[in-house]
Each structure stands twice: as structure tokens, then as C-alpha cells.
Short mmCIF file of C-alpha atoms and ligand atoms in Angstrom, two decimals:
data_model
loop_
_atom_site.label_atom_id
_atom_site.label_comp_id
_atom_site.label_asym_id
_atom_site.label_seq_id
_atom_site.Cartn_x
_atom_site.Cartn_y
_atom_site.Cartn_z
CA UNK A 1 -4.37 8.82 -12.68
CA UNK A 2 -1.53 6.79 -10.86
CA UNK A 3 -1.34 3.19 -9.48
CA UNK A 4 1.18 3.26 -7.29
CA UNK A 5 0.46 -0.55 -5.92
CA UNK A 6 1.53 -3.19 -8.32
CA UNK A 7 3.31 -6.45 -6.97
CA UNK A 8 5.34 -8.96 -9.32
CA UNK A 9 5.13 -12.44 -9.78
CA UNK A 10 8.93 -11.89 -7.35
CA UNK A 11 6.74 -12.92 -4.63
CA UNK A 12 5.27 -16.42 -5.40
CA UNK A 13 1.82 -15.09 -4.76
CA UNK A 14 1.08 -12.60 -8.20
CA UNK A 15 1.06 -13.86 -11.90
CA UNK A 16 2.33 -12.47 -15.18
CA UNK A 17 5.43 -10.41 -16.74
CA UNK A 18 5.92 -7.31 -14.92
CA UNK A 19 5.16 -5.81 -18.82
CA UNK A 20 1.94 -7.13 -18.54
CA UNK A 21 1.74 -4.54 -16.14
CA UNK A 22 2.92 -1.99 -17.71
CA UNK A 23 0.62 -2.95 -20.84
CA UNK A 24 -2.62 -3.13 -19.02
CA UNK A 25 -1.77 0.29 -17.22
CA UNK A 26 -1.52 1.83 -21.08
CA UNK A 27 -4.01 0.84 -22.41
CA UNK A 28 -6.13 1.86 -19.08
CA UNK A 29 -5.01 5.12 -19.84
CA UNK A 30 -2.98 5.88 -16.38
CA UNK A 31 -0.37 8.72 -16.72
CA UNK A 32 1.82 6.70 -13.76
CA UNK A 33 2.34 3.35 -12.56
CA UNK A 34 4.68 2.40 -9.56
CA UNK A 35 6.19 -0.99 -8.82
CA UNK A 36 5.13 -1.79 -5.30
CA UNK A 37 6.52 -5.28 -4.76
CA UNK A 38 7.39 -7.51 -1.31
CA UNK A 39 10.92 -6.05 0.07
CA UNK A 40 12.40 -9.27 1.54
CA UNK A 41 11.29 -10.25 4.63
CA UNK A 42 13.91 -9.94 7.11
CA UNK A 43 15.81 -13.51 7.19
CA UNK A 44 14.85 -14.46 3.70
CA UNK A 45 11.37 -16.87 4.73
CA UNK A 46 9.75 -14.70 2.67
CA UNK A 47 10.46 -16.45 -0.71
CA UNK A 48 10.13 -20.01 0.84
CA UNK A 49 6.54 -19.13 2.37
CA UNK A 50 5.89 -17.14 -0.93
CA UNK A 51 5.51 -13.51 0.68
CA UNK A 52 8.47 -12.19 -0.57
CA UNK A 53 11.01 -11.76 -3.30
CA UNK A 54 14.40 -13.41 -2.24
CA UNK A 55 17.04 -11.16 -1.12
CA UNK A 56 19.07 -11.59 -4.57
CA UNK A 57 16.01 -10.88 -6.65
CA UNK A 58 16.14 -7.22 -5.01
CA UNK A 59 18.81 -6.42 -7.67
CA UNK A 60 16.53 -8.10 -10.81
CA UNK A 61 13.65 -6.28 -9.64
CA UNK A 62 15.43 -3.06 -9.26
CA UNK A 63 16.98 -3.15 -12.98
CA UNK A 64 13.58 -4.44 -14.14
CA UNK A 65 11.84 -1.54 -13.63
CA UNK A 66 14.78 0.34 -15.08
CA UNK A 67 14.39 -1.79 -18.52
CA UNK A 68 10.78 -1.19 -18.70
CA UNK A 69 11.07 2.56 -17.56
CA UNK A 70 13.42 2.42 -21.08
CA UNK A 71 11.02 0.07 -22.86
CA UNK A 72 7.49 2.17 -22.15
CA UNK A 73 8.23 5.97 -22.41
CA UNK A 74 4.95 6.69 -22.94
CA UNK A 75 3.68 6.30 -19.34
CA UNK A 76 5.51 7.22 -16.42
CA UNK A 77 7.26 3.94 -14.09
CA UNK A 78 7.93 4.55 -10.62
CA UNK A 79 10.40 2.09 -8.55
CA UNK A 80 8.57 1.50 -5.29
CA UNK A 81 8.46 -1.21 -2.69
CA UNK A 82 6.16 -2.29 0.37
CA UNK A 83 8.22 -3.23 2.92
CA UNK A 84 6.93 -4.43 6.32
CA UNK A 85 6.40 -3.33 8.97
CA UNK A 86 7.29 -5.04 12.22
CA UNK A 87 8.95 -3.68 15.56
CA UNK A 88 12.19 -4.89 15.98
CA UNK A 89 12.82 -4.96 12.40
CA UNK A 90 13.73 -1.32 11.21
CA UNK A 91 17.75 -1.25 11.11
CA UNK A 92 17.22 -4.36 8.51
CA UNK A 93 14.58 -2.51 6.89
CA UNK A 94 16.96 0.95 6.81
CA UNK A 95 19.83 -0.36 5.49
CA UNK A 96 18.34 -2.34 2.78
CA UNK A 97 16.27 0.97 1.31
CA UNK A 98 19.51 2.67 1.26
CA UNK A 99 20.83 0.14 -1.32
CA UNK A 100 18.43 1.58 -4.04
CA UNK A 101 16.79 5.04 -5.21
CA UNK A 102 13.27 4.29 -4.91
CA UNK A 103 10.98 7.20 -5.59
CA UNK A 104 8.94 5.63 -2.65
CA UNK A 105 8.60 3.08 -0.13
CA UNK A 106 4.95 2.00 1.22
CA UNK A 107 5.69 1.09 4.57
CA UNK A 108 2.65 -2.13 5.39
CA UNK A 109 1.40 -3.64 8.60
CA UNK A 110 0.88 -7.18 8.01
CA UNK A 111 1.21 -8.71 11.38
CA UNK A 112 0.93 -8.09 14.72
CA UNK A 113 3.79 -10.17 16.81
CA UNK A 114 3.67 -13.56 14.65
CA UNK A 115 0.48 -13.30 13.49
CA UNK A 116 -0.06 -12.32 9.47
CA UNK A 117 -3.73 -11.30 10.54
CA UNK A 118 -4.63 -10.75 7.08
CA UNK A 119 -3.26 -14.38 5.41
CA UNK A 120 -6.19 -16.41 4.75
CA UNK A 121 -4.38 -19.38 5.92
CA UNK A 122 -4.08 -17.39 9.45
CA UNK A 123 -7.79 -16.33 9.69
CA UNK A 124 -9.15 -19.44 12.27
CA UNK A 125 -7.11 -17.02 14.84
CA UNK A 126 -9.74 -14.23 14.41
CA UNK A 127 -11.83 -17.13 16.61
CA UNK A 128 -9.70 -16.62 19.89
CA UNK A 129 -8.89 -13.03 19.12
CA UNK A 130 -11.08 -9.71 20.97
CA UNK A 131 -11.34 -7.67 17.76
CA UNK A 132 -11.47 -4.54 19.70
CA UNK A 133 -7.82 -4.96 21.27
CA UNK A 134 -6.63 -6.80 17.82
CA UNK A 135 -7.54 -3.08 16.17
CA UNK A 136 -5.83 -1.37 19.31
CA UNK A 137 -2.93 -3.11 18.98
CA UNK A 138 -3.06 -2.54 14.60
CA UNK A 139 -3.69 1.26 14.59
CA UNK A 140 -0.82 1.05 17.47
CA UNK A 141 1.20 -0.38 14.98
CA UNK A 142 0.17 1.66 12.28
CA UNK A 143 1.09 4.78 14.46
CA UNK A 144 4.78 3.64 15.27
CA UNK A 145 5.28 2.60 11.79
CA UNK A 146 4.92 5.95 10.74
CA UNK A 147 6.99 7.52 13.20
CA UNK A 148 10.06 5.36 11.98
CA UNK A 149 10.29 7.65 8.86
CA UNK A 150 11.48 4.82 7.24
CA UNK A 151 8.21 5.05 4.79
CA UNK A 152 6.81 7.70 2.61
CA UNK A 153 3.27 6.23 2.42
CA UNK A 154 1.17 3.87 4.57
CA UNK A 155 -0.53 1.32 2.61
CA UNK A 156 -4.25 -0.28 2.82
CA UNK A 157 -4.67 1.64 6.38
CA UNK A 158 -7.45 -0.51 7.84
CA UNK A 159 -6.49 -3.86 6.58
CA UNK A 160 -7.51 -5.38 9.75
CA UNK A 161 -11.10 -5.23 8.31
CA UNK A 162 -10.41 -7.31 6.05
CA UNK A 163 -12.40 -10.72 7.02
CA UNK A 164 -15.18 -8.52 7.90
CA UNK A 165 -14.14 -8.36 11.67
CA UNK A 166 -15.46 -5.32 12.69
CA UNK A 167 -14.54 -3.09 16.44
CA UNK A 168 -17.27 -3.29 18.38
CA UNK A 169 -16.29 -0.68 20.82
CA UNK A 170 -15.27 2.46 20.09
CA UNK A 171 -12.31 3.47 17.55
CA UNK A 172 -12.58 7.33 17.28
CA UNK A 173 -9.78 8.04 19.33
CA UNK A 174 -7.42 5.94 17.91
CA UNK A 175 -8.07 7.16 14.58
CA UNK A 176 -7.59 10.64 15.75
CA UNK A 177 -4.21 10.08 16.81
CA UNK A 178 -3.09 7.81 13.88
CA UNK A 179 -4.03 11.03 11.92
CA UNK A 180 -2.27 12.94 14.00
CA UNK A 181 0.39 11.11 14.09
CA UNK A 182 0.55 10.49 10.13
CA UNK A 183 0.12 14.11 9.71
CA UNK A 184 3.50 14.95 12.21
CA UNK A 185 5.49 12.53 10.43
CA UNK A 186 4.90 13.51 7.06
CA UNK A 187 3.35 10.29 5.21
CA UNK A 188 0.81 10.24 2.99
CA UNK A 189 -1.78 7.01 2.96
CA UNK A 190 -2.69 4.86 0.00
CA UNK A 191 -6.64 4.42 -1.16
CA UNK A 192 -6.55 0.50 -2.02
CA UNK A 193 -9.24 -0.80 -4.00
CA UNK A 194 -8.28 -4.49 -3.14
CA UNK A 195 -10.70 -4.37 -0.05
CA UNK A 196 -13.48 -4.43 -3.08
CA UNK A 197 -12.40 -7.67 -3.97
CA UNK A 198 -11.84 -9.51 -0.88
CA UNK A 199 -14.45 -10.91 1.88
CA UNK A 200 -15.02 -6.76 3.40
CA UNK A 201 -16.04 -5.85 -0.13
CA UNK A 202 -14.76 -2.35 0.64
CA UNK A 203 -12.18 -0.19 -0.58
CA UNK A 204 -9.15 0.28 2.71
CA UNK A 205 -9.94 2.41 3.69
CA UNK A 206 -13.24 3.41 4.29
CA UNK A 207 -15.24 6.95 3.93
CA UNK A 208 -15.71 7.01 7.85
CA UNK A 209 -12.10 6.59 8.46
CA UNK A 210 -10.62 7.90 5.45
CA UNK A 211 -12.33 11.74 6.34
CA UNK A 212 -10.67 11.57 9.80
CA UNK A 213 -7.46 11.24 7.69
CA UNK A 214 -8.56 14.15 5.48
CA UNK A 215 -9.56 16.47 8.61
CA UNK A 216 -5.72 16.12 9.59
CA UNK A 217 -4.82 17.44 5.77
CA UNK A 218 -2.55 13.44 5.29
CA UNK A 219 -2.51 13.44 1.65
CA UNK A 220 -3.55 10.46 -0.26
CA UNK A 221 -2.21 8.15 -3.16
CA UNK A 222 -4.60 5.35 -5.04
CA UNK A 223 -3.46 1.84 -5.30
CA UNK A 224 -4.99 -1.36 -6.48
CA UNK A 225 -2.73 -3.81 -4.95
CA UNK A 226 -2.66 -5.61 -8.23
CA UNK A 227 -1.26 -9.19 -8.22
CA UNK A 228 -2.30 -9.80 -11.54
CA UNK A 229 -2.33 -7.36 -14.63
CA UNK A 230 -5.91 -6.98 -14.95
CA UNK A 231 -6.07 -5.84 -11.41
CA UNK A 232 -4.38 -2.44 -12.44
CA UNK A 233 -6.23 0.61 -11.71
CA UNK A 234 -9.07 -1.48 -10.87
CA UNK A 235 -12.44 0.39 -9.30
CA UNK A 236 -10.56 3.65 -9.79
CA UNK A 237 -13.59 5.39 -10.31
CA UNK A 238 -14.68 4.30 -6.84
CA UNK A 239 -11.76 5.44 -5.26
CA UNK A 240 -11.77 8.81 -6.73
CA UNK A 241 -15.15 9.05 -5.48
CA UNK A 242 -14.73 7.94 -2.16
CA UNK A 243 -11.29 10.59 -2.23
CA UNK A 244 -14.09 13.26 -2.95
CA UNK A 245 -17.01 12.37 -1.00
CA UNK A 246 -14.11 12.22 1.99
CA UNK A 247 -13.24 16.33 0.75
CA UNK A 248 -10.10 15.54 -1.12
CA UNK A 249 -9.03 17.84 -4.01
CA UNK A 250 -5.88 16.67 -4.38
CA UNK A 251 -3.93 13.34 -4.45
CA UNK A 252 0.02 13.50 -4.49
CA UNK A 253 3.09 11.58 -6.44
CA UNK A 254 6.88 10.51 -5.79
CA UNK A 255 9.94 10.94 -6.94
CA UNK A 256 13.40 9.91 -5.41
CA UNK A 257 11.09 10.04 -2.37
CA UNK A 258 9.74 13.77 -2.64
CA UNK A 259 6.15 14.19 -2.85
CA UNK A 260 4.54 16.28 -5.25
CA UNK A 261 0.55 17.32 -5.10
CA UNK A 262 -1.43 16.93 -7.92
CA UNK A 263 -5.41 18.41 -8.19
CA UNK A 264 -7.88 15.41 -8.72
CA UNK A 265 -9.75 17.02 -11.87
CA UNK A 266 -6.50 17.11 -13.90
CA UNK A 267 -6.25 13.58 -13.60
CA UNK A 268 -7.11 12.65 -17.26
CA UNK A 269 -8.21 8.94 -17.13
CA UNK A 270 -9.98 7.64 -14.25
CA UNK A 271 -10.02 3.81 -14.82
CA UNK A 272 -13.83 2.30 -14.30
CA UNK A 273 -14.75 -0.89 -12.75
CA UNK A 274 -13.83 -4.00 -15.10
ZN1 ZN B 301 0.07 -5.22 1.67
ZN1 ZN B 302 0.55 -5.24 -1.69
#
């Protein structure tokens, strides 16, 4: 099994040595881990408002994973980042992914214009929000991030559920076309158990959606969004289920930013619930 969502404590808001990591995800049995950490927000606020590495730590972080890649050779370490996505933001976005060879870049909507919809500090402006347009305007976003191709997967797909907020119109057709779209552009989409552990309780994202993504034949990786080494390949066994209650045989892996499928049964650890 793989856990290709693992942040650092880079990006003031995770804890521990990024061998930790690596530790936990042995002894969990996982075949592959990937380092998913904060790219630097564009102007470098990320670091001051803790969201972000700093722009210099890019290089640490880079030859990090490198060390511990040397260091560990008995599981498999991918270099990967989540970099956001916001319009307006893509030709700073571009040209810092060509710096490095990551094996694969999670492209992330956090916001939608200024608003980090998902910070807890930011959650009061759910109050004066409609819910139905606020998940327009996210699968919107979710839709042109994709088409960027600046992004191999798109992480925690229906994040905007994360307060519990739910659409109370309907959301088929936007769904469809995120698919669609997703499917066009080539990207696969990340099974995130970190929904378990936050006010939804539910894994991002859900059966309902998740089987629109597998009609469409996007393929799937399984991250835990861990900001702290215990998190790793947390409530793996409820992902895997969800993958195959939603029809998925398969799930899929990168390197230097080619995908590779892999069938579900050979998968020889699946990590329980902690
Ligand atoms: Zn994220
Ligand atoms: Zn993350």
C-alpha cells in the first residue's frame, strides 16, 4: 500500500522529523511513501501564516527526501508536493515545479478568491456563505485546476465538506463534468482519510461522489494527509474499502511524474485503523 500524502513540520502546522515518517510508514508495513508537503505559497506568506514552507526551504526539503530515500532502502520514498491551486497563480506555480524532479505534484484547492474555506480560523464565513454556490464555485475550481496540467493528482476532492456544510440543491451535474473533465486531462484523484478525523467524519471523498469518479475510469491514489507520524496510512483499511465498494480494482503510482497502475489485491499491507 502507498501514502502518497505526508506533510513536514516545513510548514509550521505538522510535528516531528520527516524520519519519523518514514519510521512509522515501516513499521506499518507500506511498500511506498511520498512526501507531499506545502509548495510555497506564491509571495512567501505562507511561512509567516504557517501554511507553507519558505521559498529557501524548497531546496532542504528537496535533498531531504533524497537523504532519507539513501537512509531507508527498504521502503520506497517518493518526492511529491501539494501545491495550490489558485487562478492567477499558475506561471509561479510552473516555473517553480520545473526547478525539481518530483515524481508527482498534487495539485489542492484551498481557497476560493481570498477565502481558505477549509482553515478553521476562516470557518465563521460559512455563516454569510450559500453553500450551494460556495460548491459551484469549488468543483469550478477543481475543474480548471485540472485543466492547467500543471498537476498529476487532485487531492482531498470534496474538501469543501469539510465543516459538515452540505449542498442542498443539486450537485450531479457538476460532478459529472469534474469527472469528465479529470478524465480528459489525465489526473488521477487522491482517497484522503483525513476527512475521518475532522468535524465531516468522512473520508474526501465520499462513496457517492467517489463512484461518479470511477464511472469516468479517473484512477485513484490513497493519502492520509498526515501532519504527524502516527497519522501515516491511517484508516487505510477504510479507504481500500470505500475504493472497492466504489468498483475500483486498481489504484496507480508515480514516478518522475509517469503513472503506473497497480491491482488493489497485490497490495500486501493494508494499514488498519489506529
Ligand atoms: Zn490540502
Ligand atoms: Zn495536505
Amino acid at each position: 500500500m502507498i501514502d502518497y500524502h505526508i506533510h513536514t513540520n516545513l510548514c509550521g502546522h505538522a510535528i516531528g522529523e520527516m524520519a519519523d515518517y518514514v519510521k512509522e510508514a515501516i513499521s506499518s508495513d507500506l511498500e511506498e511513501i511520498g512526501f507531499n508537503d506545502h509548495l510555497p505559497l506564491n509571495g512567501d506568506s505562507g511561512k509567516e501564516q504557517n501554511l507553507s514552507m519558505a521559498f529557501d526551504e524548497l531546496p532542504h526539503y528537496v535533498s531531504e527526501v533524497m537523504n532519507l530515500r539513501k537512509s531507508y532502502p527498504e521502503i520506497r520514498i517518493k518526492l511529491g508536493i501539494e501545491a495550490d491551486f489558485t487562478p492567477g497563480t499558475e506561471s509561479y506555480t510552473r516555473e517553480l515545479l520545473t526547478r525539481y524532479d518530483f515524481d508527482y505534484v498534487m495539485g489542492s484547492v484551498h481557497y476560493i478568491g481570498e477565502w481558505a474555506f477549509d482553515h478553521p480560523g476562516e470557518r465563521k464565513e460559512w455563516d454569510s456563505r450559500d453553500v450551494d454556490s460556495v460548491y459551484k464555485e469549488y468543483f469550478e475550481l477543481l475543474r480548471k485546476s485540472a485543466r492547467t496540467s500543471l498537476f498529476d493528482i487532485i487531492g482531498h476532492c470534496d474538501l469543501v465538506k469539510k465543516f459538515g456544510n452540505r449542498p442542498v440543491g443539486e450537485i450531479s451535474k457538476d460532478l459529472d463534468d469534474t469527472a469528465k473533465v479529470f478524465k480528459e486531462c489525465g489526473v488521477a484523484i487522491e482517497i484522503n482519510t483525513s476527512g475521518l478525523r475532522k468535524p465531516v467524519s468522512e473520508i474526501y471523498p465520499s462513496c457517492e461522489i467517489l463512484q461518479v469518479y470511477r464511472k469516468y475510469d479517473v484512477p485513484i491514489v490513497f493519502g492520509s494527509d498526515a501532519h504527524t507520524p502516527d497519522d501515516v496510512g491511517r484508516d487505510f483499511d477504510k479507504a481500500v474499502s470505500l475504493a472497492r465498494q466504489a468498483g475500483y480494482q486498481e489504484f496507480v503510482t508515480f514516478e518522475n511524474r509517469n503513472m503506473k497502475h497497480q491491482k488493489l489485491d497485490d497490495s500486501k499491507s493494508i494499514v488498519s485503523s489506529q
